[in-house]
mmCIF file of C-alpha atoms in Angstrom:
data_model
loop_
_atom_site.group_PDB
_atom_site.id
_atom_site.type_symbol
_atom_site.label_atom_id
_atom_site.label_comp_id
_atom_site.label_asym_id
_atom_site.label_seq_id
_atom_site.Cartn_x
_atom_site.Cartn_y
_atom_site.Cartn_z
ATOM 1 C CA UNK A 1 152.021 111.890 84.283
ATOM 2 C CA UNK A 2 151.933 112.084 88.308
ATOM 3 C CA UNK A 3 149.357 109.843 89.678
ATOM 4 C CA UNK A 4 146.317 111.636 92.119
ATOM 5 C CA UNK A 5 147.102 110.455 96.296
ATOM 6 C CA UNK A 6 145.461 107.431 96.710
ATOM 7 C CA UNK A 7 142.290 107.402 99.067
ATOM 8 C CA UNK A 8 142.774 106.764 102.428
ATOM 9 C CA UNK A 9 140.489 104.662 104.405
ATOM 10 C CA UNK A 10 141.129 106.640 107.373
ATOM 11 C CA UNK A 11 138.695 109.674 108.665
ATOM 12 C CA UNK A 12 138.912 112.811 109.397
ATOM 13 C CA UNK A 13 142.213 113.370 111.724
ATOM 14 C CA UNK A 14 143.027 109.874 111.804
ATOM 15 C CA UNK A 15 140.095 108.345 112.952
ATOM 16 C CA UNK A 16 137.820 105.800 111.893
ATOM 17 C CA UNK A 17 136.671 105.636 108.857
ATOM 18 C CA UNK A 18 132.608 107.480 109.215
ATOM 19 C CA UNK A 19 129.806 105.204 107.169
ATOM 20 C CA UNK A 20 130.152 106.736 103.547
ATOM 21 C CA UNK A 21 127.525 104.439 103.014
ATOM 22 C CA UNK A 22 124.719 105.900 105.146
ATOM 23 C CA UNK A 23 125.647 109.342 103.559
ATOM 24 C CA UNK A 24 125.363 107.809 100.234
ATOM 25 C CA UNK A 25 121.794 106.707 101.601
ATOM 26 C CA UNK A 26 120.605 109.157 102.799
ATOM 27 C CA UNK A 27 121.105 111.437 99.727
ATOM 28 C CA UNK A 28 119.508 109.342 97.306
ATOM 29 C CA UNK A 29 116.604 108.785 99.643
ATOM 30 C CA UNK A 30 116.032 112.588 100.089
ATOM 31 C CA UNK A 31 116.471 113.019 96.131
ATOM 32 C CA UNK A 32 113.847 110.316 95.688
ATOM 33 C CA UNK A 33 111.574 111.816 97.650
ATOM 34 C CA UNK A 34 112.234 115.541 96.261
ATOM 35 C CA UNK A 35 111.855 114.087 92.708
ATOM 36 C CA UNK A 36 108.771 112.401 93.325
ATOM 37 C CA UNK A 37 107.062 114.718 95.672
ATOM 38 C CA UNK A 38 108.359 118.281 94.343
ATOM 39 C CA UNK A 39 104.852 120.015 94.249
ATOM 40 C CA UNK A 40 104.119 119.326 97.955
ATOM 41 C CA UNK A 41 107.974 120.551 98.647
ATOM 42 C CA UNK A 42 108.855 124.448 99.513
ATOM 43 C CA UNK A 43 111.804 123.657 101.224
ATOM 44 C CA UNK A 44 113.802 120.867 102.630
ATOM 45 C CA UNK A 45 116.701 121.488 104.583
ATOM 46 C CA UNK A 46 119.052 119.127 106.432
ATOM 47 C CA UNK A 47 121.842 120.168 108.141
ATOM 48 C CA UNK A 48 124.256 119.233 109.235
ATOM 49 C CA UNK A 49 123.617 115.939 108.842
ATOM 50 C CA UNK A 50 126.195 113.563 111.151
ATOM 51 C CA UNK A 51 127.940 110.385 110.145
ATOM 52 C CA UNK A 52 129.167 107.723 112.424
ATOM 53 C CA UNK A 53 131.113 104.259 111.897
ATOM 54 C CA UNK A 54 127.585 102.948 112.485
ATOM 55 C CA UNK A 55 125.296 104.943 110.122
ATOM 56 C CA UNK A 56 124.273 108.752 110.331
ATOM 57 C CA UNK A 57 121.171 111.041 111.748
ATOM 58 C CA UNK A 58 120.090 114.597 110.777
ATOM 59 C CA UNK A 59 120.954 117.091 113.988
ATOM 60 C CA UNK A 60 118.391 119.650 112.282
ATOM 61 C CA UNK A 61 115.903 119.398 110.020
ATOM 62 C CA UNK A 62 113.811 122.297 108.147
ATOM 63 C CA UNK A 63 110.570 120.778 105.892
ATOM 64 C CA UNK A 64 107.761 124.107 104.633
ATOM 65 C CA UNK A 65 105.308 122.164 102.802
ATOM 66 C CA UNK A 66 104.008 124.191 99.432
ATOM 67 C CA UNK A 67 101.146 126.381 99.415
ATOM 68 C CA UNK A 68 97.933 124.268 97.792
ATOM 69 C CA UNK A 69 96.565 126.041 94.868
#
C-alpha cells in the first residue's frame, strides 16, 4: 500500500515552522474553560487567532456572557 507524504517541518510557503504548540495551548485552555464555565458562556469567539515561531495571540476576540436566571 502507498505510504501518506511525510510531515514537513516547514510552514506555510516555506517558512518557519509557526509554534504548533501554542495552538495546541491555547485550544485546550479555551475548552477548559468552556467545559467548566458553560452556564456563564453565550458565546466565545476567537478569530483568527495568529501563530508565530514564538507563541500565538488572538487578533479578535468576541465573549457575551449568559443571561442570569
Amino acid at each position: 500500500a502507498p505510504r501518506p507524504p511525510a510531515a514537513s517541518p516547514a510552514g506555510y510557503r516555506g517558512q518557519s515552522a509557526y509554534n504548533k504548540r501554542a495552538l495546541i495551548k491555547a485550544l485546550v485552555a479555551l475548552s477548559q474553560l468552556a467545559a467548566e464555565q458553560a452556564r456563564a458562556f453565550y458565546i466565545i469567539d476567537v478569530n483568527p487567532l495568529m501563530l508565530t515561531r514564538k507563541g500565538g495571540f488572538a487578533l479578535d476576540a468576541l465573549v457575551v456572557l449568559a443571561e442570569k436566571s
